[in-house]
Amino acid sequence: MHSGGMAVLRPRLHFTARRFWLNDPNGLVFAGGRYHLFFQHNPRAGNHGYMSWGHASSVDLLRWEEHEVALPWREGQDVFSGSAVVDWRNTSGLGGAGEGGPPVVAMFTGNGFYHQAQYLAVSRDGGETWAFGPPEPVLDEGKQDFRDPKVFWYAPGGSWVSVVVHPDERQVGVYTSPDLRVWSQVSVFGPAGGVAGIWEVPDLFALEVAGQERWVLKVDVFEGGPQGGTGAQYWVGDFDGRVFTPSQGARWADAGKDFYAAITFSDLPQSGRRVWLGWLNNWVYANRLPTTPWQGVLTLPRELSLVQDGPEWALTQVPVPELEALREEPLALPDGQQVEVGEGVPLDLTLPMTSWILQLLSARGEEARLWLEDGALHLTRAAPVGMDGFAGTFTAALPDGPGEVRVLLDTCTLEVFAAGGRLAFTQLLLPDEPITALRLRDADGRGWTMRATQAP
């Protein structure tokens, strides 16, 4: 293994905690003029434990500044996943007197001894500092597993809506509330789609397409994902404020091995804009990644939309356009030529939708290979000893669609988008030595080096 404790693997664009464990993004919200990113975090060690909400913020979705832990673990209660909203009308009554603006309210799962229920926390300074809300839960069904509330304001009904998962039953409960404090169950969705593993981290959001509003319900599966292990599935349909009715079957949001627990931002300043990001990992090996002193990385933020796919709709994901501001030096990838790129330099590459082979090279030789052949995208990656379930070749069918293949390579992360975002293919890499060169065969490509936003 590379000397330096794999610190060389720390991404330069993607968010990682300064140190220790990170998994699901939580509470994504725009408040107080900043994008706030909370995340499942162990502030004491590099494994899943003492779960708390870590906190970072950004003015541009690109440069994240990590802050003090927002909601720390307390004796007898882990702070599990959840979401946050700006309570513009102070329906919750949690707003303070004076200048603070509307309260930002988080709803999270308190994980106790064989018991999970939903609790509130509040920020009265635009998301900067946080306090736990009432000591009692606001939504409790007396269950061992009942978690990951995603909250939004449903304007036509004048009420808050929360989707909360019943993992073992493979169901999503839909709840409504006038004030974020008193919740009533109004419907249940599922089981449906992939049910091999428990369900986690639901999200429900609207996207406007062709002048109509359509709704997307996303839920993650713990087993049976598109490449084995965890994955994210979604349905497109209608929502009337109480019941989600799918109009088509389940689809995978990402065809790669390493995409989980994505949730959308609340209260974005641009009307109708939907952005999410996820955990770039798979529970098959998440606890064993050799990346001290940090453990776990989030995807780049992605903009979501729907496109027609025959009689159905397909969710598209593309990196947020803000990312283009980080492009630095243009890069040419002539057919067959080895191109040196420099250790740790993030890359944004554009390749044709024709057959080609892209080799990712270190001083040691080929570390990974991405190729397009016979209407499918393939990746082969190696793994250190003891990393069962990591190495292999992963394949995803290429949907019909416009444009090119976009490849974002950032040390140990590879995010590929094709056919106008119809295909997202997200993979971790564990190169023996840092990738410092590329060779593209059977095509010409181009791209840019990217300015780093995270210190190595």
PDB file of C-alpha atoms in Angstrom, residues 97-379:
ATOM      1  CA  ALA A  97     -37.504  36.798  19.107  1.00  0.00           C
ATOM      2  CA  GLY A  98     -35.588  39.480  17.232  1.00  0.00           C
ATOM      3  CA  GLU A  99     -33.355  39.516  14.222  1.00  0.00           C
ATOM      4  CA  GLY A 100     -32.595  35.859  13.542  1.00  0.00           C
ATOM      5  CA  GLY A 101     -34.908  35.411  10.577  1.00  0.00           C
ATOM      6  CA  PRO A 102     -37.060  32.283  10.220  1.00  0.00           C
ATOM      7  CA  PRO A 103     -35.919  29.221  12.170  1.00  0.00           C
ATOM      8  CA  VAL A 104     -34.223  26.366  10.350  1.00  0.00           C
ATOM      9  CA  VAL A 105     -35.715  23.139  11.695  1.00  0.00           C
ATOM     10  CA  ALA A 106     -34.145  19.713  11.406  1.00  0.00           C
ATOM     11  CA  MET A 107     -36.063  16.483  11.860  1.00  0.00           C
ATOM     12  CA  PHE A 108     -33.789  13.561  12.658  1.00  0.00           C
ATOM     13  CA  THR A 109     -34.001   9.995  13.862  1.00  0.00           C
ATOM     14  CA  GLY A 110     -33.037   9.519  17.501  1.00  0.00           C
ATOM     15  CA  ASN A 111     -31.617   6.014  17.721  1.00  0.00           C
ATOM     16  CA  GLY A 112     -32.014   4.543  21.192  1.00  0.00           C
ATOM     17  CA  PHE A 113     -31.945   1.085  22.708  1.00  0.00           C
ATOM     18  CA  TYR A 114     -34.047  -0.998  20.265  1.00  0.00           C
ATOM     19  CA  HIS A 115     -36.084   2.098  19.484  1.00  0.00           C
ATOM     20  CA  GLN A 116     -36.092   4.769  16.766  1.00  0.00           C
ATOM     21  CA  ALA A 117     -38.284   7.884  16.663  1.00  0.00           C
ATOM     22  CA  GLN A 118     -38.172  11.335  15.035  1.00  0.00           C
ATOM     23  CA  TYR A 119     -37.050  14.453  16.922  1.00  0.00           C
ATOM     24  CA  LEU A 120     -36.557  18.140  16.137  1.00  0.00           C
ATOM     25  CA  ALA A 121     -33.563  20.432  16.347  1.00  0.00           C
ATOM     26  CA  VAL A 122     -33.440  24.146  15.549  1.00  0.00           C
ATOM     27  CA  SER A 123     -31.119  26.869  14.330  1.00  0.00           C
ATOM     28  CA  ARG A 124     -32.115  30.496  14.915  1.00  0.00           C
ATOM     29  CA  ASP A 125     -29.147  32.004  13.048  1.00  0.00           C
ATOM     30  CA  GLY A 126     -29.677  30.730   9.507  1.00  0.00           C
ATOM     31  CA  GLY A 127     -28.237  27.269  10.008  1.00  0.00           C
ATOM     32  CA  GLU A 128     -24.987  28.308  11.663  1.00  0.00           C
ATOM     33  CA  THR A 129     -25.468  26.977  15.195  1.00  0.00           C
ATOM     34  CA  TRP A 130     -27.876  24.324  16.427  1.00  0.00           C
ATOM     35  CA  ALA A 131     -29.771  23.248  19.523  1.00  0.00           C
ATOM     36  CA  PHE A 132     -31.829  20.155  20.205  1.00  0.00           C
ATOM     37  CA  GLY A 133     -35.583  20.813  20.265  1.00  0.00           C
ATOM     38  CA  PRO A 134     -38.130  19.314  22.652  1.00  0.00           C
ATOM     39  CA  PRO A 135     -36.804  16.245  24.502  1.00  0.00           C
ATOM     40  CA  GLU A 136     -39.736  14.087  23.456  1.00  0.00           C
ATOM     41  CA  PRO A 137     -40.103  12.732  19.912  1.00  0.00           C
ATOM     42  CA  VAL A 138     -42.554  14.371  17.522  1.00  0.00           C
ATOM     43  CA  LEU A 139     -43.182  11.125  15.627  1.00  0.00           C
ATOM     44  CA  ASP A 140     -42.953   7.774  17.374  1.00  0.00           C
ATOM     45  CA  GLU A 141     -44.498   4.486  16.319  1.00  0.00           C
ATOM     46  CA  GLY A 142     -42.833   2.491  19.069  1.00  0.00           C
ATOM     47  CA  LYS A 143     -40.638   0.639  16.602  1.00  0.00           C
ATOM     48  CA  GLN A 144     -37.064  -0.617  16.642  1.00  0.00           C
ATOM     49  CA  ASP A 145     -36.495   0.477  13.011  1.00  0.00           C
ATOM     50  CA  PHE A 146     -38.257   3.621  11.751  1.00  0.00           C
ATOM     51  CA  ARG A 147     -36.003   6.319  10.369  1.00  0.00           C
ATOM     52  CA  ASP A 148     -34.585   8.887   7.930  1.00  0.00           C
ATOM     53  CA  PRO A 149     -37.344  11.554   7.773  1.00  0.00           C
ATOM     54  CA  LYS A 150     -37.326  13.788   4.692  1.00  0.00           C
ATOM     55  CA  VAL A 151     -39.501  16.884   5.215  1.00  0.00           C
ATOM     56  CA  PHE A 152     -40.883  19.433   2.754  1.00  0.00           C
ATOM     57  CA  TRP A 153     -43.633  22.049   2.588  1.00  0.00           C
ATOM     58  CA  TYR A 154     -46.547  21.040   0.344  1.00  0.00           C
ATOM     59  CA  ALA A 155     -48.015  24.380  -0.701  1.00  0.00           C
ATOM     60  CA  PRO A 156     -51.298  23.201  -2.287  1.00  0.00           C
ATOM     61  CA  GLY A 157     -52.273  21.527   0.985  1.00  0.00           C
ATOM     62  CA  GLY A 158     -50.717  24.164   3.238  1.00  0.00           C
ATOM     63  CA  SER A 159     -48.949  21.535   5.294  1.00  0.00           C
ATOM     64  CA  TRP A 160     -45.632  19.892   5.978  1.00  0.00           C
ATOM     65  CA  VAL A 161     -45.069  16.419   4.571  1.00  0.00           C
ATOM     66  CA  SER A 162     -42.531  13.897   5.810  1.00  0.00           C
ATOM     67  CA  VAL A 163     -41.580  10.568   4.281  1.00  0.00           C
ATOM     68  CA  VAL A 164     -40.103   8.154   6.826  1.00  0.00           C
ATOM     69  CA  VAL A 165     -38.935   4.638   6.082  1.00  0.00           C
ATOM     70  CA  HIS A 166     -40.065   1.377   7.682  1.00  0.00           C
ATOM     71  CA  PRO A 167     -36.889  -0.545   6.757  1.00  0.00           C
ATOM     72  CA  ASP A 168     -37.927  -4.129   7.532  1.00  0.00           C
ATOM     73  CA  GLU A 169     -41.364  -3.810   5.936  1.00  0.00           C
ATOM     74  CA  ARG A 170     -39.843  -2.224   2.773  1.00  0.00           C
ATOM     75  CA  GLN A 171     -42.304   0.640   3.112  1.00  0.00           C
ATOM     76  CA  VAL A 172     -42.274   4.430   3.138  1.00  0.00           C
ATOM     77  CA  GLY A 173     -44.749   6.108   5.489  1.00  0.00           C
ATOM     78  CA  VAL A 174     -46.170   9.476   4.417  1.00  0.00           C
ATOM     79  CA  TYR A 175     -47.044  11.877   7.255  1.00  0.00           C
ATOM     80  CA  THR A 176     -48.456  15.413   7.329  1.00  0.00           C
ATOM     81  CA  SER A 177     -48.236  18.171   9.927  1.00  0.00           C
ATOM     82  CA  PRO A 178     -49.364  21.795  10.274  1.00  0.00           C
ATOM     83  CA  ASP A 179     -46.424  22.730  12.524  1.00  0.00           C
ATOM     84  CA  LEU A 180     -43.591  20.127  12.310  1.00  0.00           C
ATOM     85  CA  ARG A 181     -44.585  19.005  15.832  1.00  0.00           C
ATOM     86  CA  VAL A 182     -47.787  16.956  15.486  1.00  0.00           C
ATOM     87  CA  TRP A 183     -47.735  14.393  12.689  1.00  0.00           C
ATOM     88  CA  SER A 184     -50.452  12.152  11.211  1.00  0.00           C
ATOM     89  CA  GLN A 185     -49.841   9.198   8.930  1.00  0.00           C
ATOM     90  CA  VAL A 186     -51.807   9.635   5.690  1.00  0.00           C
ATOM     91  CA  SER A 187     -50.519   6.763   3.514  1.00  0.00           C
ATOM     92  CA  VAL A 188     -47.939   4.021   3.091  1.00  0.00           C
ATOM     93  CA  PHE A 189     -46.030   3.115  -0.083  1.00  0.00           C
ATOM     94  CA  GLY A 190     -44.580  -0.329  -0.720  1.00  0.00           C
ATOM     95  CA  PRO A 191     -43.311  -2.970  -0.738  1.00  0.00           C
ATOM     96  CA  ALA A 192     -42.424  -2.412  -4.403  1.00  0.00           C
ATOM     97  CA  GLY A 193     -39.422  -2.597  -6.698  1.00  0.00           C
ATOM     98  CA  GLY A 194     -36.240  -3.940  -5.143  1.00  0.00           C
ATOM     99  CA  VAL A 195     -36.972  -5.590  -1.786  1.00  0.00           C
ATOM    100  CA  ALA A 196     -33.962  -7.912  -1.320  1.00  0.00           C
ATOM    101  CA  GLY A 197     -32.561  -5.650   1.389  1.00  0.00           C
ATOM    102  CA  ILE A 198     -34.044  -3.268   3.928  1.00  0.00           C
ATOM    103  CA  TRP A 199     -35.134   0.167   2.713  1.00  0.00           C
ATOM    104  CA  GLU A 200     -33.476   3.390   3.870  1.00  0.00           C
ATOM    105  CA  VAL A 201     -33.270   7.158   3.211  1.00  0.00           C
ATOM    106  CA  PRO A 202     -36.471   8.053   1.312  1.00  0.00           C
ATOM    107  CA  ASP A 203     -36.957  11.311  -0.587  1.00  0.00           C
ATOM    108  CA  LEU A 204     -40.030  12.682  -2.372  1.00  0.00           C
ATOM    109  CA  PHE A 205     -39.808  15.720  -4.628  1.00  0.00           C
ATOM    110  CA  ALA A 206     -41.439  17.370  -7.620  1.00  0.00           C
ATOM    111  CA  LEU A 207     -39.818  18.068 -10.977  1.00  0.00           C
ATOM    112  CA  GLU A 208     -41.450  20.197 -13.651  1.00  0.00           C
ATOM    113  CA  VAL A 209     -41.369  18.744 -17.152  1.00  0.00           C
ATOM    114  CA  ALA A 210     -43.231  19.931 -20.242  1.00  0.00           C
ATOM    115  CA  GLY A 211     -45.236  22.342 -18.105  1.00  0.00           C
ATOM    116  CA  GLN A 212     -46.408  19.573 -15.783  1.00  0.00           C
ATOM    117  CA  GLU A 213     -45.383  18.640 -12.287  1.00  0.00           C
ATOM    118  CA  ARG A 214     -44.292  15.049 -11.771  1.00  0.00           C
ATOM    119  CA  TRP A 215     -43.156  13.504  -8.538  1.00  0.00           C
ATOM    120  CA  VAL A 216     -40.167  11.276  -7.835  1.00  0.00           C
ATOM    121  CA  LEU A 217     -40.003   8.908  -4.860  1.00  0.00           C
ATOM    122  CA  LYS A 218     -36.491   7.624  -4.145  1.00  0.00           C
ATOM    123  CA  VAL A 219     -35.602   4.976  -1.590  1.00  0.00           C
ATOM    124  CA  ASP A 220     -32.355   3.076  -1.024  1.00  0.00           C
ATOM    125  CA  VAL A 221     -31.963  -0.676  -0.793  1.00  0.00           C
ATOM    126  CA  PHE A 222     -29.403  -2.389   1.406  1.00  0.00           C
ATOM    127  CA  GLU A 223     -29.023  -5.414  -0.852  1.00  0.00           C
ATOM    128  CA  GLY A 224     -29.768  -6.156  -4.487  1.00  0.00           C
ATOM    129  CA  GLY A 225     -28.358  -2.911  -5.861  1.00  0.00           C
ATOM    130  CA  PRO A 226     -27.392  -2.743  -9.552  1.00  0.00           C
ATOM    131  CA  GLN A 227     -23.826  -3.958  -8.873  1.00  0.00           C
ATOM    132  CA  GLY A 228     -24.532  -5.926  -5.696  1.00  0.00           C
ATOM    133  CA  GLY A 229     -24.928  -4.535  -2.193  1.00  0.00           C
ATOM    134  CA  THR A 230     -26.488  -1.125  -1.664  1.00  0.00           C
ATOM    135  CA  GLY A 231     -28.174   1.061  -4.278  1.00  0.00           C
ATOM    136  CA  ALA A 232     -30.859   3.692  -4.905  1.00  0.00           C
ATOM    137  CA  GLN A 233     -34.169   3.098  -6.706  1.00  0.00           C
ATOM    138  CA  TYR A 234     -36.865   5.553  -7.733  1.00  0.00           C
ATOM    139  CA  TRP A 235     -40.376   5.768  -9.094  1.00  0.00           C
ATOM    140  CA  VAL A 236     -41.984   8.576 -11.103  1.00  0.00           C
ATOM    141  CA  GLY A 237     -45.642   9.319 -10.469  1.00  0.00           C
ATOM    142  CA  ASP A 238     -48.125  11.693  -8.851  1.00  0.00           C
ATOM    143  CA  PHE A 239     -48.526  13.031  -5.341  1.00  0.00           C
ATOM    144  CA  ASP A 240     -51.686  14.737  -4.029  1.00  0.00           C
ATOM    145  CA  GLY A 241     -50.311  15.800  -0.649  1.00  0.00           C
ATOM    146  CA  ARG A 242     -51.234  12.469   0.911  1.00  0.00           C
ATOM    147  CA  VAL A 243     -50.650   9.558  -1.469  1.00  0.00           C
ATOM    148  CA  PHE A 244     -47.811   8.897  -3.923  1.00  0.00           C
ATOM    149  CA  THR A 245     -49.071   6.940  -6.941  1.00  0.00           C
ATOM    150  CA  PRO A 246     -46.370   5.605  -9.265  1.00  0.00           C
ATOM    151  CA  SER A 247     -47.029   5.717 -13.005  1.00  0.00           C
ATOM    152  CA  GLN A 248     -44.196   3.298 -13.846  1.00  0.00           C
ATOM    153  CA  GLY A 249     -41.986   0.633 -12.291  1.00  0.00           C
ATOM    154  CA  ALA A 250     -38.855   1.114 -10.206  1.00  0.00           C
ATOM    155  CA  ARG A 251     -35.579   2.171 -11.832  1.00  0.00           C
ATOM    156  CA  TRP A 252     -32.057   2.529 -10.493  1.00  0.00           C
ATOM    157  CA  ALA A 253     -30.920   6.109  -9.944  1.00  0.00           C
ATOM    158  CA  ASP A 254     -27.245   5.210 -10.448  1.00  0.00           C
ATOM    159  CA  ALA A 255     -25.865   2.158 -12.255  1.00  0.00           C
ATOM    160  CA  GLY A 256     -22.548   2.136 -10.389  1.00  0.00           C
ATOM    161  CA  LYS A 257     -21.530   0.330  -7.217  1.00  0.00           C
ATOM    162  CA  ASP A 258     -21.038   3.355  -4.987  1.00  0.00           C
ATOM    163  CA  PHE A 259     -24.095   5.609  -4.741  1.00  0.00           C
ATOM    164  CA  TYR A 260     -26.268   5.636  -1.629  1.00  0.00           C
ATOM    165  CA  ALA A 261     -28.362   7.820   0.675  1.00  0.00           C
ATOM    166  CA  ALA A 262     -28.773  10.777  -1.694  1.00  0.00           C
ATOM    167  CA  ILE A 263     -31.178  13.508  -0.601  1.00  0.00           C
ATOM    168  CA  THR A 264     -32.246  16.771  -2.192  1.00  0.00           C
ATOM    169  CA  PHE A 265     -31.566  20.281  -0.912  1.00  0.00           C
ATOM    170  CA  SER A 266     -34.447  22.201   0.656  1.00  0.00           C
ATOM    171  CA  ASP A 267     -35.187  25.878  -0.006  1.00  0.00           C
ATOM    172  CA  LEU A 268     -32.852  26.428  -2.943  1.00  0.00           C
ATOM    173  CA  PRO A 269     -32.980  30.065  -4.071  1.00  0.00           C
ATOM    174  CA  GLN A 270     -33.748  29.154  -7.698  1.00  0.00           C
ATOM    175  CA  SER A 271     -37.391  28.142  -8.066  1.00  0.00           C
ATOM    176  CA  GLY A 272     -37.858  24.606  -9.352  1.00  0.00           C
ATOM    177  CA  ARG A 273     -34.200  23.657  -9.060  1.00  0.00           C
ATOM    178  CA  ARG A 274     -33.473  20.192  -7.606  1.00  0.00           C
ATOM    179  CA  VAL A 275     -29.981  19.278  -6.475  1.00  0.00           C
ATOM    180  CA  TRP A 276     -28.932  16.209  -4.535  1.00  0.00           C
ATOM    181  CA  LEU A 277     -25.770  14.488  -3.448  1.00  0.00           C
ATOM    182  CA  GLY A 278     -25.146  11.071  -1.969  1.00  0.00           C
ATOM    183  CA  TRP A 279     -22.624   8.961  -0.123  1.00  0.00           C
ATOM    184  CA  LEU A 280     -20.037   7.635  -2.568  1.00  0.00           C
ATOM    185  CA  ASN A 281     -19.743   4.199  -0.995  1.00  0.00           C
ATOM    186  CA  ASN A 282     -21.243   0.748  -0.555  1.00  0.00           C
ATOM    187  CA  TRP A 283     -21.990  -0.886   2.803  1.00  0.00           C
ATOM    188  CA  VAL A 284     -20.362  -4.096   1.481  1.00  0.00           C
ATOM    189  CA  TYR A 285     -16.941  -2.594   2.300  1.00  0.00           C
ATOM    190  CA  ALA A 286     -17.559   0.890   3.740  1.00  0.00           C
ATOM    191  CA  ASN A 287     -16.099  -0.027   7.146  1.00  0.00           C
ATOM    192  CA  ARG A 288     -12.859  -1.341   5.638  1.00  0.00           C
ATOM    193  CA  LEU A 289     -11.679   1.393   3.289  1.00  0.00           C
ATOM    194  CA  PRO A 290      -7.963   2.116   3.916  1.00  0.00           C
ATOM    195  CA  THR A 291      -8.121   5.915   3.906  1.00  0.00           C
ATOM    196  CA  THR A 292      -6.974   7.156   7.320  1.00  0.00           C
ATOM    197  CA  PRO A 293      -7.405   9.831   8.745  1.00  0.00           C
ATOM    198  CA  TRP A 294     -10.700  10.349   6.878  1.00  0.00           C
ATOM    199  CA  GLN A 295     -13.310   7.714   6.138  1.00  0.00           C
ATOM    200  CA  GLY A 296     -16.092   8.290   3.635  1.00  0.00           C
ATOM    201  CA  VAL A 297     -16.722  10.738   0.801  1.00  0.00           C
ATOM    202  CA  LEU A 298     -19.798  12.425  -0.710  1.00  0.00           C
ATOM    203  CA  THR A 299     -20.591  12.658  -4.407  1.00  0.00           C
ATOM    204  CA  LEU A 300     -20.456  15.952  -6.246  1.00  0.00           C
ATOM    205  CA  PRO A 301     -23.786  17.821  -6.167  1.00  0.00           C
ATOM    206  CA  ARG A 302     -25.989  16.849  -9.112  1.00  0.00           C
ATOM    207  CA  GLU A 303     -28.828  18.686 -10.798  1.00  0.00           C
ATOM    208  CA  LEU A 304     -31.922  16.576 -11.437  1.00  0.00           C
ATOM    209  CA  SER A 305     -34.520  16.596 -14.193  1.00  0.00           C
ATOM    210  CA  LEU A 306     -36.848  14.220 -16.035  1.00  0.00           C
ATOM    211  CA  VAL A 307     -36.772  13.265 -19.702  1.00  0.00           C
ATOM    212  CA  GLN A 308     -39.234  11.258 -21.749  1.00  0.00           C
ATOM    213  CA  ASP A 309     -38.225   7.620 -22.235  1.00  0.00           C
ATOM    214  CA  GLY A 310     -40.790   6.006 -24.510  1.00  0.00           C
ATOM    215  CA  PRO A 311     -44.057   6.044 -22.552  1.00  0.00           C
ATOM    216  CA  GLU A 312     -42.148   6.544 -19.281  1.00  0.00           C
ATOM    217  CA  TRP A 313     -39.907   9.098 -17.634  1.00  0.00           C
ATOM    218  CA  ALA A 314     -36.238   8.793 -16.752  1.00  0.00           C
ATOM    219  CA  LEU A 315     -34.451  10.757 -14.042  1.00  0.00           C
ATOM    220  CA  THR A 316     -31.370  12.553 -15.328  1.00  0.00           C
ATOM    221  CA  GLN A 317     -28.435  13.671 -13.209  1.00  0.00           C
ATOM    222  CA  VAL A 318     -25.638  16.001 -14.257  1.00  0.00           C
ATOM    223  CA  PRO A 319     -22.975  17.685 -12.143  1.00  0.00           C
ATOM    224  CA  VAL A 320     -24.150  21.147 -11.101  1.00  0.00           C
ATOM    225  CA  PRO A 321     -23.073  23.786 -13.659  1.00  0.00           C
ATOM    226  CA  GLU A 322     -21.243  25.674 -10.868  1.00  0.00           C
ATOM    227  CA  LEU A 323     -18.543  23.000 -11.223  1.00  0.00           C
ATOM    228  CA  GLU A 324     -17.461  24.408 -14.574  1.00  0.00           C
ATOM    229  CA  ALA A 325     -15.998  27.435 -12.756  1.00  0.00           C
ATOM    230  CA  LEU A 326     -13.265  25.133 -11.431  1.00  0.00           C
ATOM    231  CA  ARG A 327     -11.950  24.195 -14.886  1.00  0.00           C
ATOM    232  CA  GLU A 328      -8.328  25.276 -15.330  1.00  0.00           C
ATOM    233  CA  GLU A 329      -6.037  23.900 -18.045  1.00  0.00           C
ATOM    234  CA  PRO A 330      -7.519  22.398 -21.212  1.00  0.00           C
ATOM    235  CA  LEU A 331      -6.432  18.806 -21.734  1.00  0.00           C
ATOM    236  CA  ALA A 332      -6.209  16.891 -25.037  1.00  0.00           C
ATOM    237  CA  LEU A 333      -6.416  13.099 -25.080  1.00  0.00           C
ATOM    238  CA  PRO A 334      -5.218  12.045 -28.553  1.00  0.00           C
ATOM    239  CA  ASP A 335      -5.863   8.430 -29.514  1.00  0.00           C
ATOM    240  CA  GLY A 336      -3.217   6.097 -28.099  1.00  0.00           C
ATOM    241  CA  GLN A 337      -1.097   8.754 -26.411  1.00  0.00           C
ATOM    242  CA  GLN A 338      -0.163   8.670 -22.729  1.00  0.00           C
ATOM    243  CA  VAL A 339      -0.985  12.023 -21.116  1.00  0.00           C
ATOM    244  CA  GLU A 340       0.578  12.955 -17.778  1.00  0.00           C
ATOM    245  CA  VAL A 341      -1.867  14.695 -15.439  1.00  0.00           C
ATOM    246  CA  GLY A 342      -0.094  15.183 -12.107  1.00  0.00           C
ATOM    247  CA  GLU A 343      -0.761  13.497  -8.788  1.00  0.00           C
ATOM    248  CA  GLY A 344      -4.062  14.406  -7.130  1.00  0.00           C
ATOM    249  CA  VAL A 345      -5.187  16.737  -9.920  1.00  0.00           C
ATOM    250  CA  PRO A 346      -8.970  16.366 -10.451  1.00  0.00           C
ATOM    251  CA  LEU A 347     -10.067  15.926 -14.060  1.00  0.00           C
ATOM    252  CA  ASP A 348     -13.241  16.719 -16.019  1.00  0.00           C
ATOM    253  CA  LEU A 349     -13.147  14.721 -19.262  1.00  0.00           C
ATOM    254  CA  THR A 350     -15.404  14.611 -22.310  1.00  0.00           C
ATOM    255  CA  LEU A 351     -15.383  11.433 -24.406  1.00  0.00           C
ATOM    256  CA  PRO A 352     -17.508  10.410 -27.411  1.00  0.00           C
ATOM    257  CA  MET A 353     -20.459   7.998 -27.265  1.00  0.00           C
ATOM    258  CA  THR A 354     -18.476   5.577 -29.455  1.00  0.00           C
ATOM    259  CA  SER A 355     -16.243   2.650 -28.514  1.00  0.00           C
ATOM    260  CA  TRP A 356     -13.053   3.506 -26.608  1.00  0.00           C
ATOM    261  CA  ILE A 357     -10.798   2.374 -23.755  1.00  0.00           C
ATOM    262  CA  LEU A 358      -9.553   4.755 -21.058  1.00  0.00           C
ATOM    263  CA  GLN A 359      -6.657   3.501 -18.936  1.00  0.00           C
ATOM    264  CA  LEU A 360      -5.998   5.156 -15.562  1.00  0.00           C
ATOM    265  CA  LEU A 361      -2.284   4.847 -14.932  1.00  0.00           C
ATOM    266  CA  SER A 362       0.095   5.267 -12.016  1.00  0.00           C
ATOM    267  CA  ALA A 363       3.878   4.920 -11.858  1.00  0.00           C
ATOM    268  CA  ARG A 364       3.138   1.226 -11.300  1.00  0.00           C
ATOM    269  CA  GLY A 365       1.012   0.726 -14.406  1.00  0.00           C
ATOM    270  CA  GLU A 366      -2.741   0.369 -14.990  1.00  0.00           C
ATOM    271  CA  GLU A 367      -4.787   1.005 -11.842  1.00  0.00           C
ATOM    272  CA  ALA A 368      -8.235   0.928 -13.442  1.00  0.00           C
ATOM    273  CA  ARG A 369      -9.806   0.797 -16.871  1.00  0.00           C
ATOM    274  CA  LEU A 370     -13.025   2.390 -18.130  1.00  0.00           C
ATOM    275  CA  TRP A 371     -14.318   1.421 -21.544  1.00  0.00           C
ATOM    276  CA  LEU A 372     -17.327   1.731 -23.804  1.00  0.00           C
ATOM    277  CA  GLU A 373     -18.201  -1.222 -26.003  1.00  0.00           C
ATOM    278  CA  ASP A 374     -21.327  -2.839 -27.472  1.00  0.00           C
ATOM    279  CA  GLY A 375     -23.661  -0.212 -26.029  1.00  0.00           C
ATOM    280  CA  ALA A 376     -22.400  -0.592 -22.468  1.00  0.00           C
ATOM    281  CA  LEU A 377     -20.010   1.150 -20.118  1.00  0.00           C
ATOM    282  CA  HIS A 378     -17.528  -1.034 -18.213  1.00  0.00           C
ATOM    283  CA  LEU A 379     -15.095  -0.410 -15.381  1.00  0.00           C
TER     284      LEU A 379
END
